[in-house]
CSV table of C-alpha atoms and ligand atoms in Angstrom, one decimal:
chain,number,residue,atom,x,y,z
A,15,UNK,CA,-12.4,-29.0,5.4
A,16,UNK,CA,-8.9,-30.4,5.5
A,17,UNK,CA,-5.9,-28.3,4.3
A,18,UNK,CA,-5.6,-30.5,1.2
A,19,UNK,CA,-9.3,-30.0,0.4
A,20,UNK,CA,-9.0,-26.2,0.7
A,21,UNK,CA,-6.0,-26.1,-1.6
A,22,UNK,CA,-7.6,-28.4,-4.1
A,23,UNK,CA,-10.9,-26.4,-4.1
A,24,UNK,CA,-9.0,-23.1,-4.4
A,25,UNK,CA,-7.5,-24.4,-7.6
A,26,UNK,CA,-10.8,-25.8,-8.8
A,27,UNK,CA,-13.2,-23.0,-8.0
A,28,UNK,CA,-11.2,-19.8,-8.1
A,29,UNK,CA,-9.7,-18.0,-11.1
A,30,UNK,CA,-6.2,-19.3,-11.7
A,31,UNK,CA,-4.9,-15.7,-11.7
A,32,UNK,CA,-5.6,-15.6,-7.9
A,33,UNK,CA,-2.1,-16.6,-6.9
A,34,UNK,CA,-1.0,-17.4,-3.3
A,35,UNK,CA,2.2,-16.7,-1.5
A,36,UNK,CA,4.7,-19.5,-0.7
A,37,UNK,CA,5.8,-22.7,-2.3
A,38,UNK,CA,3.2,-24.5,-0.3
A,39,UNK,CA,0.2,-22.3,0.2
A,40,UNK,CA,-0.4,-21.1,3.8
A,41,UNK,CA,-4.0,-22.0,4.7
A,42,UNK,CA,-5.0,-19.4,7.2
A,43,UNK,CA,-7.2,-20.5,10.1
A,44,UNK,CA,-7.5,-17.8,12.7
A,45,UNK,CA,-5.8,-14.8,14.1
A,46,UNK,CA,-5.5,-12.5,17.1
A,47,UNK,CA,-3.5,-9.4,17.7
A,48,UNK,CA,-0.1,-9.5,15.9
A,49,UNK,CA,-0.5,-13.3,15.2
A,50,UNK,CA,-2.1,-15.6,12.7
A,51,UNK,CA,-2.4,-19.4,12.9
A,52,UNK,CA,-2.5,-21.7,10.0
A,53,UNK,CA,-4.8,-24.7,9.7
A,54,UNK,CA,-2.0,-27.0,11.1
A,55,UNK,CA,-2.0,-24.8,14.3
A,56,UNK,CA,1.4,-23.2,13.5
A,57,UNK,CA,1.6,-19.6,14.9
A,58,UNK,CA,3.1,-16.7,12.9
A,59,UNK,CA,4.1,-13.2,13.8
A,60,UNK,CA,2.2,-11.3,11.1
A,61,UNK,CA,4.4,-8.5,9.7
A,62,UNK,CA,2.2,-7.9,6.6
A,63,UNK,CA,-1.3,-7.6,8.0
A,64,UNK,CA,-3.2,-8.8,5.0
A,65,UNK,CA,-1.3,-6.2,2.8
A,66,UNK,CA,-1.1,-3.2,5.2
A,67,UNK,CA,-4.8,-3.6,6.0
A,68,UNK,CA,-4.9,-5.0,9.6
A,69,UNK,CA,-3.6,-1.9,11.1
A,70,UNK,CA,-4.3,-2.2,14.8
A,71,UNK,CA,-4.1,-6.0,15.3
A,72,UNK,CA,-6.3,-8.9,14.2
A,73,UNK,CA,-9.7,-8.9,15.7
A,74,UNK,CA,-8.9,-5.9,17.8
A,75,UNK,CA,-11.8,-5.9,20.4
A,76,UNK,CA,-11.9,-2.1,20.5
A,77,UNK,CA,-12.9,-2.2,16.8
A,78,UNK,CA,-14.8,-5.5,16.8
A,79,UNK,CA,-17.1,-4.7,19.8
A,80,UNK,CA,-18.4,-1.7,18.0
A,81,UNK,CA,-18.8,-3.7,14.8
A,82,UNK,CA,-20.7,-6.4,16.6
A,83,UNK,CA,-23.0,-3.7,18.2
A,84,UNK,CA,-23.6,-2.2,14.8
A,85,UNK,CA,-24.4,-5.6,13.3
A,86,UNK,CA,-27.3,-5.9,15.7
A,87,UNK,CA,-28.5,-2.3,15.1
A,88,UNK,CA,-28.3,-1.4,11.4
A,89,UNK,CA,-26.4,-3.5,8.9
A,90,UNK,CA,-27.3,-2.0,5.5
A,91,UNK,CA,-29.2,0.8,4.0
A,92,UNK,CA,-27.2,2.0,1.0
A,93,UNK,CA,-26.5,5.7,0.7
A,94,UNK,CA,-30.2,6.6,0.0
A,95,UNK,CA,-30.8,7.2,3.8
A,96,UNK,CA,-28.5,9.3,5.8
A,97,UNK,CA,-27.4,7.7,9.0
A,98,UNK,CA,-25.1,8.6,11.9
A,99,UNK,CA,-22.3,6.2,11.0
A,100,UNK,CA,-21.6,7.7,7.6
A,101,UNK,CA,-21.6,11.3,8.7
A,102,UNK,CA,-19.6,10.6,11.8
A,103,UNK,CA,-16.9,8.9,9.7
A,104,UNK,CA,-16.9,11.6,7.0
A,105,UNK,CA,-16.6,14.2,9.8
A,106,UNK,CA,-13.7,12.3,11.4
A,107,UNK,CA,-11.9,12.1,8.1
A,108,UNK,CA,-12.5,15.8,7.3
A,109,UNK,CA,-10.9,16.7,10.7
A,110,UNK,CA,-7.7,14.8,9.7
A,111,UNK,CA,-7.3,15.6,6.0
A,112,UNK,CA,-4.9,18.3,4.9
A,113,UNK,CA,-5.8,21.7,3.4
A,114,UNK,CA,-9.4,22.2,2.3
A,115,UNK,CA,-10.1,18.5,1.8
A,116,UNK,CA,-13.3,18.0,3.7
A,117,UNK,CA,-15.7,15.9,1.7
A,118,UNK,CA,-15.7,12.1,1.2
A,119,UNK,CA,-17.2,9.6,-1.1
A,120,UNK,CA,-17.1,6.0,0.3
A,121,UNK,CA,-16.7,2.9,-1.9
A,122,UNK,CA,-15.5,-0.7,-1.2
A,123,UNK,CA,-12.0,-0.8,-2.6
A,124,UNK,CA,-8.9,1.2,-3.5
A,125,UNK,CA,-9.7,0.5,-7.1
A,126,UNK,CA,-13.0,2.3,-6.9
A,127,UNK,CA,-11.5,5.1,-4.9
A,128,UNK,CA,-8.9,5.7,-7.7
A,129,UNK,CA,-11.5,5.3,-10.5
A,130,UNK,CA,-13.6,8.1,-8.9
A,131,UNK,CA,-10.5,10.3,-8.3
A,132,UNK,CA,-9.6,10.3,-12.0
A,133,UNK,CA,-13.2,10.8,-13.0
A,134,UNK,CA,-13.5,13.8,-10.7
A,135,UNK,CA,-10.2,15.3,-11.9
A,136,UNK,CA,-11.4,15.1,-15.5
A,137,UNK,CA,-14.8,16.6,-14.6
A,138,UNK,CA,-13.2,19.4,-12.6
A,139,UNK,CA,-10.3,20.3,-15.0
A,140,UNK,CA,-12.2,19.7,-18.3
A,141,UNK,CA,-9.1,17.8,-19.4
A,142,UNK,CA,-8.8,14.1,-20.2
A,143,UNK,CA,-5.2,12.9,-20.0
A,144,UNK,CA,-3.6,11.7,-16.8
A,145,UNK,CA,0.1,11.3,-15.9
A,146,UNK,CA,0.8,8.2,-13.8
A,147,UNK,CA,4.1,6.7,-12.8
A,148,UNK,CA,6.0,3.7,-13.9
A,149,UNK,CA,6.1,0.9,-11.3
A,150,UNK,CA,2.7,2.1,-9.9
A,151,UNK,CA,0.0,-0.3,-8.8
A,152,UNK,CA,-3.4,1.3,-8.8
A,153,UNK,CA,-6.0,-1.5,-8.8
A,154,UNK,CA,-8.0,-3.9,-11.0
A,155,UNK,CA,-10.6,-2.0,-13.0
A,156,UNK,CA,-9.9,-1.0,-16.6
A,157,UNK,CA,-8.9,2.6,-15.5
A,158,UNK,CA,-6.9,1.4,-12.5
A,159,UNK,CA,-5.0,-1.2,-14.5
A,160,UNK,CA,-4.4,1.6,-17.0
A,161,UNK,CA,-2.8,3.7,-14.3
A,162,UNK,CA,-0.7,0.8,-13.2
A,163,UNK,CA,2.9,0.9,-14.4
A,164,UNK,CA,3.9,-2.8,-14.1
A,165,UNK,CA,3.6,-5.3,-16.8
A,166,UNK,CA,2.6,-8.1,-14.4
A,167,UNK,CA,-0.6,-6.3,-13.4
A,168,UNK,CA,-1.4,-5.1,-17.0
A,169,UNK,CA,-1.4,-8.4,-18.8
A,170,UNK,CA,-5.2,-8.5,-18.8
A,171,UNK,CA,-5.6,-4.9,-19.9
A,172,UNK,CA,-6.6,-5.8,-23.5
A,173,UNK,CA,-6.5,-2.6,-25.6
A,174,UNK,CA,-4.7,-0.5,-23.0
A,175,UNK,CA,-6.3,2.6,-21.4
A,176,UNK,CA,-6.7,5.7,-23.4
A,177,UNK,CA,-5.6,9.0,-21.8
A,178,UNK,CA,-3.0,7.6,-19.4
A,179,UNK,CA,0.7,8.3,-19.9
A,180,UNK,CA,3.5,7.2,-17.6
A,181,UNK,CA,6.4,9.3,-16.4
A,182,UNK,CA,9.7,7.9,-15.0
A,183,UNK,CA,9.3,7.0,-11.3
A,184,UNK,CA,11.6,8.4,-8.6
A,185,UNK,CA,13.4,5.1,-8.0
A,186,UNK,CA,16.7,6.2,-6.5
A,187,UNK,CA,18.2,2.7,-6.1
A,188,UNK,CA,17.7,2.0,-9.8
A,189,UNK,CA,17.6,5.6,-11.1
A,190,UNK,CA,15.9,5.6,-14.5
A,191,UNK,CA,18.3,8.3,-15.5
A,192,UNK,CA,21.4,6.6,-14.0
A,193,UNK,CA,22.0,9.6,-11.7
A,194,UNK,CA,22.6,9.9,-8.0
A,195,UNK,CA,20.6,11.8,-5.5
A,196,UNK,CA,21.1,14.7,-4.5
A,197,UNK,CA,23.5,15.7,-7.3
A,198,UNK,CA,20.7,14.7,-9.8
A,199,UNK,CA,18.7,17.6,-8.7
A,200,UNK,CA,15.7,15.3,-8.8
A,201,UNK,CA,15.9,15.3,-12.6
A,202,UNK,CA,13.3,12.5,-12.8
A,203,UNK,CA,10.6,14.9,-11.6
A,204,UNK,CA,11.1,16.9,-14.8
A,205,UNK,CA,10.0,13.9,-16.8
A,206,UNK,CA,6.4,14.7,-15.7
A,207,UNK,CA,6.9,17.9,-17.7
A,208,UNK,CA,8.5,16.1,-20.6
A,209,UNK,CA,5.9,13.4,-20.8
A,210,UNK,CA,3.1,16.0,-20.8
A,211,UNK,CA,4.8,18.0,-23.6
A,212,UNK,CA,5.6,15.0,-25.7
A,213,UNK,CA,2.8,12.5,-25.2
A,214,UNK,CA,-0.3,14.5,-24.3
A,215,UNK,CA,-2.4,17.3,-25.9
A,216,UNK,CA,-0.6,19.7,-23.5
A,217,UNK,CA,-3.4,19.9,-21.0
A,218,UNK,CA,-3.9,17.3,-18.3
A,219,UNK,CA,-6.5,16.3,-15.8
A,220,UNK,CA,-4.2,15.0,-13.2
A,221,UNK,CA,-0.9,13.8,-12.0
A,222,UNK,CA,-1.7,10.6,-10.2
A,223,UNK,CA,0.8,9.0,-7.8
A,224,UNK,CA,1.2,6.8,-4.8
A,225,UNK,CA,3.0,8.6,-2.0
A,226,UNK,CA,5.3,5.6,-1.6
A,227,UNK,CA,4.9,3.0,-4.4
A,228,UNK,CA,3.5,-0.1,-2.6
A,229,UNK,CA,3.4,-3.1,-4.9
A,230,UNK,CA,6.3,-1.5,-6.8
A,231,UNK,CA,8.4,-2.3,-3.7
A,232,UNK,CA,8.0,0.5,-1.2
A,233,UNK,CA,9.8,3.1,-3.5
A,234,UNK,CA,10.2,6.3,-1.6
A,235,UNK,CA,10.6,9.5,-3.7
A,236,UNK,CA,13.1,12.1,-2.6
A,237,UNK,CA,11.8,14.8,-0.4
A,238,UNK,CA,11.7,17.5,-3.2
A,239,UNK,CA,9.9,15.2,-5.7
A,240,UNK,CA,6.2,15.9,-5.1
A,241,UNK,CA,6.6,19.7,-4.8
A,242,UNK,CA,8.2,19.7,-8.3
A,243,UNK,CA,5.6,17.4,-9.8
A,244,UNK,CA,2.8,19.4,-8.2
A,245,UNK,CA,4.0,22.6,-9.7
A,246,UNK,CA,4.3,21.0,-13.1
A,247,UNK,CA,0.8,19.5,-13.2
A,248,UNK,CA,-0.7,22.9,-12.1
A,249,UNK,CA,1.1,24.5,-15.1
A,250,UNK,CA,-0.9,22.2,-17.4
A,251,UNK,CA,-4.2,22.6,-15.7
A,252,UNK,CA,-4.3,19.3,-13.8
A,253,UNK,CA,-5.0,18.2,-10.2
A,254,UNK,CA,-2.7,16.3,-7.9
A,255,UNK,CA,-4.2,13.0,-6.8
A,256,UNK,CA,-2.4,11.2,-4.0
A,257,UNK,CA,-3.0,7.5,-3.9
A,258,UNK,CA,-2.7,6.8,-0.1
A,259,UNK,CA,-4.2,3.3,-0.2
A,260,UNK,CA,-1.1,1.9,1.5
A,261,UNK,CA,0.4,5.0,3.1
A,262,UNK,CA,-2.5,6.6,5.1
A,263,UNK,CA,-3.7,6.2,8.6
A,264,UNK,CA,-0.4,6.8,10.3
A,265,UNK,CA,1.5,4.0,8.5
A,266,UNK,CA,4.5,6.2,7.6
A,267,UNK,CA,4.8,7.6,11.1
A,268,UNK,CA,4.0,11.0,12.7
A,269,UNK,CA,1.3,12.0,10.2
A,270,UNK,CA,-2.1,10.6,9.1
A,271,UNK,CA,-1.1,10.8,5.5
A,272,UNK,CA,2.1,9.8,3.8
A,273,UNK,CA,2.0,12.9,1.6
A,274,UNK,CA,2.4,15.2,4.6
A,275,UNK,CA,6.1,14.2,4.8
A,276,UNK,CA,6.5,15.9,1.4
A,277,UNK,CA,4.8,19.1,2.5
A,278,UNK,CA,2.4,19.2,-0.4
A,279,UNK,CA,-1.3,19.3,-0.2
A,280,UNK,CA,-3.0,17.1,-2.8
A,281,UNK,CA,-6.3,18.1,-4.5
A,282,UNK,CA,-7.7,14.6,-4.0
A,283,UNK,CA,-6.7,11.8,-1.7
A,284,UNK,CA,-7.7,8.2,-2.1
A,285,UNK,CA,-7.4,5.5,0.5
A,286,UNK,CA,-8.6,2.0,1.6
A,287,UNK,CA,-6.7,-0.9,3.2
A,288,UNK,CA,-5.8,0.1,6.7
A,289,UNK,CA,-8.7,2.5,7.3
A,290,UNK,CA,-10.9,-0.1,8.9
A,291,UNK,CA,-8.6,-2.9,10.2
A,292,UNK,CA,-9.9,-5.3,7.6
A,293,UNK,CA,-13.5,-4.2,6.9
A,294,UNK,CA,-14.1,-3.3,3.3
A,295,UNK,CA,-14.3,0.4,2.8
A,296,UNK,CA,-12.5,3.0,0.7
A,297,UNK,CA,-12.6,6.7,0.5
A,298,UNK,CA,-12.1,9.4,-2.1
A,299,UNK,CA,-11.7,12.7,-0.3
A,300,UNK,CA,-11.4,16.2,-1.8
A,301,UNK,CA,-12.4,19.8,-1.4
A,302,UNK,CA,-16.0,20.9,-1.6
A,303,UNK,CA,-15.2,22.8,-4.9
A,304,UNK,CA,-13.9,19.7,-6.6
A,305,UNK,CA,-16.5,17.4,-5.2
A,306,UNK,CA,-19.2,19.7,-6.6
A,307,UNK,CA,-17.8,19.0,-10.1
A,308,UNK,CA,-19.4,15.6,-10.1
A,309,UNK,CA,-22.4,16.0,-12.4
A,310,UNK,CA,-25.8,14.4,-12.0
A,311,UNK,CA,-26.3,12.1,-9.1
A,312,UNK,CA,-24.4,9.1,-7.9
A,313,UNK,CA,-24.5,6.4,-5.2
A,314,UNK,CA,-22.8,3.2,-4.1
A,315,UNK,CA,-24.8,0.2,-2.8
A,316,UNK,CA,-22.3,-1.1,-0.4
A,317,UNK,CA,-19.9,1.9,-0.2
A,318,UNK,CA,-20.0,3.4,3.3
A,319,UNK,CA,-22.1,0.7,4.8
A,320,UNK,CA,-22.8,1.2,8.5
A,321,UNK,CA,-20.7,-1.8,9.6
A,322,UNK,CA,-17.6,-0.7,7.7
A,323,UNK,CA,-18.2,2.9,8.7
A,324,UNK,CA,-18.1,1.9,12.4
A,325,UNK,CA,-15.0,-0.2,11.9
A,326,UNK,CA,-13.3,2.7,10.2
A,327,UNK,CA,-14.1,5.3,12.8
A,328,UNK,CA,-13.2,2.9,15.6
A,329,UNK,CA,-9.8,2.2,13.9
A,330,UNK,CA,-9.0,5.9,13.3
A,331,UNK,CA,-10.0,6.7,17.0
A,332,UNK,CA,-7.8,3.9,18.3
A,333,UNK,CA,-4.8,5.1,16.2
A,334,UNK,CA,-5.4,8.5,17.7
A,335,UNK,CA,-6.0,7.4,21.3
A,336,UNK,CA,-3.0,5.1,21.5
A,337,UNK,CA,-0.7,7.5,19.7
A,338,UNK,CA,0.0,4.9,17.0
A,339,UNK,CA,1.3,7.4,14.5
A,340,UNK,CA,4.1,8.1,17.0
A,341,UNK,CA,4.5,4.4,17.6
A,342,UNK,CA,4.9,3.9,13.8
A,343,UNK,CA,7.6,6.5,13.8
A,344,UNK,CA,9.5,5.3,16.9
A,345,UNK,CA,9.2,1.6,16.3
A,346,UNK,CA,9.6,2.2,12.5
A,347,UNK,CA,13.0,3.9,13.1
A,348,UNK,CA,14.0,1.1,15.5
A,349,UNK,CA,13.1,-1.5,12.9
A,350,UNK,CA,14.9,0.4,10.2
A,351,UNK,CA,18.1,0.5,12.3
A,352,UNK,CA,17.8,-3.3,12.7
A,353,UNK,CA,17.3,-3.8,8.9
A,354,UNK,CA,20.4,-1.6,8.2
A,355,UNK,CA,22.4,-3.9,10.5
A,356,UNK,CA,21.1,-6.9,8.5
A,357,UNK,CA,22.4,-5.2,5.4
A,358,UNK,CA,25.9,-4.9,6.9
A,359,UNK,CA,25.8,-8.7,7.4
A,360,UNK,CA,24.0,-10.1,4.4
A,361,UNK,CA,25.2,-9.2,0.9
A,362,UNK,CA,21.9,-10.3,-0.5
A,363,UNK,CA,20.4,-7.1,0.7
A,364,UNK,CA,20.9,-4.4,-2.0
A,365,UNK,CA,18.7,-1.7,-0.6
A,366,UNK,CA,16.8,-0.9,2.6
A,367,UNK,CA,14.0,1.7,2.2
A,368,UNK,CA,10.7,2.8,3.5
A,369,UNK,CA,9.1,5.0,6.1
A,370,UNK,CA,7.6,4.3,9.5
A,371,UNK,CA,6.2,0.8,9.7
A,372,UNK,CA,6.5,0.3,5.9
A,373,UNK,CA,10.0,-1.0,5.2
A,374,UNK,CA,11.5,-3.0,2.4
A,375,UNK,CA,14.5,-5.0,1.5
A,376,UNK,CA,15.5,-5.2,-2.2
A,377,UNK,CA,17.4,-8.4,-2.8
A,378,UNK,CA,20.2,-8.7,-5.3
A,379,UNK,CA,22.7,-11.4,-6.3
A,380,UNK,CA,25.5,-8.8,-6.7
A,381,UNK,CA,25.5,-5.4,-5.0
A,382,UNK,CA,27.7,-4.0,-7.8
A,383,UNK,CA,25.6,-5.1,-10.8
A,384,UNK,CA,22.3,-5.0,-8.8
A,385,UNK,CA,21.3,-8.3,-10.5
A,386,UNK,CA,17.8,-9.0,-9.2
A,387,UNK,CA,17.3,-12.0,-6.9
A,388,UNK,CA,13.7,-13.2,-7.3
A,389,UNK,CA,14.4,-16.8,-6.6
A,390,UNK,CA,16.2,-15.9,-3.4
A,391,UNK,CA,13.3,-13.7,-2.5
A,392,UNK,CA,10.9,-16.7,-2.7
A,393,UNK,CA,13.4,-18.7,-0.7
A,394,UNK,CA,13.4,-16.0,1.9
A,395,UNK,CA,9.6,-16.0,2.1
A,396,UNK,CA,9.7,-19.8,2.7
A,397,UNK,CA,12.5,-19.7,5.2
A,398,UNK,CA,10.9,-16.9,7.2
A,399,UNK,CA,7.6,-18.6,7.1
A,400,UNK,CA,9.2,-21.8,8.4
A,401,UNK,CA,10.5,-19.8,11.4
A,402,UNK,CA,7.1,-18.2,12.1
A,403,UNK,CA,7.2,-14.8,10.4
A,404,UNK,CA,4.9,-13.5,7.7
A,405,UNK,CA,6.1,-10.8,5.4
A,406,UNK,CA,5.2,-9.7,1.9
A,407,UNK,CA,6.9,-9.4,-1.4
A,408,UNK,CA,6.7,-7.1,-4.3
A,409,UNK,CA,8.7,-5.1,-6.8
A,410,UNK,CA,8.1,-5.3,-10.5
A,411,UNK,CA,10.7,-8.0,-10.8
A,412,UNK,CA,9.6,-9.9,-7.6
A,413,UNK,CA,12.8,-9.2,-5.7
A,414,UNK,CA,11.6,-7.0,-2.9
A,415,UNK,CA,10.6,-8.1,0.6
A,416,UNK,CA,7.8,-5.8,1.9
A,417,UNK,CA,7.4,-5.6,5.6
A,418,UNK,CA,4.5,-3.8,7.2
A,419,UNK,CA,3.9,-4.6,10.9
A,420,UNK,CA,0.7,-3.4,12.5
A,421,UNK,CA,0.8,0.1,13.9
A,422,UNK,CA,0.7,-1.1,17.5
A,423,UNK,CA,3.7,-3.4,17.0
A,424,UNK,CA,6.3,-3.3,19.9
A,425,UNK,CA,10.1,-3.2,19.8
A,426,UNK,CA,10.1,-6.7,21.3
A,427,UNK,CA,8.1,-8.0,18.3
A,428,UNK,CA,10.5,-6.2,16.0
A,429,UNK,CA,13.4,-7.9,17.7
A,430,UNK,CA,11.7,-11.3,17.2
A,431,UNK,CA,11.2,-10.5,13.5
A,432,UNK,CA,14.7,-9.3,13.0
A,433,UNK,CA,16.1,-12.5,14.5
A,434,UNK,CA,14.0,-14.6,12.1
A,435,UNK,CA,15.0,-12.5,9.2
A,436,UNK,CA,18.7,-12.8,10.1
A,437,UNK,CA,18.4,-16.6,10.3
A,438,UNK,CA,16.4,-16.7,7.1
A,439,UNK,CA,18.9,-14.6,5.1
A,440,UNK,CA,21.7,-16.9,6.3
A,441,UNK,CA,19.7,-19.9,5.2
A,442,UNK,CA,19.1,-18.5,1.8
A,443,UNK,CA,22.8,-17.7,1.4
A,444,UNK,CA,23.7,-21.2,2.5
A,445,UNK,CA,21.3,-22.6,-0.2
A,446,UNK,CA,23.0,-20.4,-2.8
A,447,UNK,CA,26.4,-21.6,-1.7
A,448,UNK,CA,25.4,-25.2,-2.0
A,449,UNK,CA,23.8,-24.5,-5.5
A,450,UNK,CA,27.1,-22.8,-6.6
A,451,UNK,CA,29.2,-25.9,-5.8
B,530,PMP,N1,-3.7,1.6,-4.9
B,530,PMP,C1,-2.7,1.1,-4.2
B,530,PMP,C2,-1.5,1.9,-3.9
B,530,PMP,C3,-2.8,-0.3,-3.8
B,530,PMP,O1,-1.7,-0.8,-3.1
B,530,PMP,C4,-3.9,-1.0,-4.1
B,530,PMP,C5,-4.0,-2.5,-3.6
B,530,PMP,N2,-2.9,-3.2,-3.5
B,530,PMP,C6,-5.0,-0.4,-4.8
B,530,PMP,C7,-4.8,0.9,-5.2
B,530,PMP,C8,-6.2,-1.2,-5.1
B,530,PMP,O2,-6.9,-1.4,-3.9
B,530,PMP,P1,-8.0,-2.6,-3.9
B,530,PMP,O3,-7.3,-3.9,-4.0
B,530,PMP,O4,-8.7,-2.3,-2.6
B,530,PMP,O5,-8.9,-2.4,-5.0
């Protein structure tokens, strides 16, 4: 098919809600390592990895060779027969999960992993209500959209979702309480208590939070936040569920799980995305005690299929063998320093934030008023694409550039990306200057 045919058929045969990045959609053709090529043969440095999912490079042969071998051995069984791939992956995960978390249930998407986590918390606690956070993104099902705290992603949630309340999120750059860290004493965390007292029955099933809010624009809570929230939810009989769909598998540097940076052990962890370098698989992991609360029997037709299991285990082993958590830390810090330099130079950047190889720029028209710059964000996307760099965007108001290079990205590739970002920011500023005349 030609590019035009693909774009036309996309409009004709897919739901219109499936939006694409860029003014002119980028029709992807093939990829390898840190690069992706479009249908016109243009090569891009991929610093978004299919939304933090291609974690160790496109088509990494050390993952794909094992996938190919599995495809010729056992492709599908469903969970009704035990097989080596599912137990080997579950054992691997048990060895790297914090605290007593050692049992997994595999599904196909982050949405399903979150759905199960909430269900488990309700079964285990005997309570119904859940505290989620504003600006969260948790997935597409009724429950997951209900956990989501962004209007854009809730528009199709007709009737809302009973039993979910939203606390203020720890968004320091735009503090919901107009305070400043650290003199605020992390007052936002006390809203978890306030929201339970004022909007629930007084007993909750869970506090549910992303470690770093992903689609919300890589919002990183202060280091005291989760300990405070954890103690509050325990007081009201609930579990702490960490949504690690974006932040797991070494993404934040040094540790397997983002939450480890906050020195709190969750009761349930959910993850998907980067676990298998692009193969569809998600996990809900918890302690044997909590897992035993699931009543009756359950299964998933595709969840934990042999091919995805092999891809996941190979990806995790590769991250381990190549010390990619350390690389995410070292290269992440290097990248962050470069982004801070860009901030010195470009007034459009209001905030730089993130952890490891998960970094963001919040773009504003005026640093003093923090007026959002969604149009400029789109222009930046187009300008950086033109120069051969792929990044993501997000933030509830569409003014955050999200950057998530693969875990095996080098400093040289970061230099290349920073140069393109520098030029692109200058180009956006030039466009605004022309528009202002
Ligand atoms: N939780 C978080 C934090 C996410 O970022 C996402 C996806 N962007 C999901 C859940 C849902 O995952 P999926 O799209 O695989 O259903």
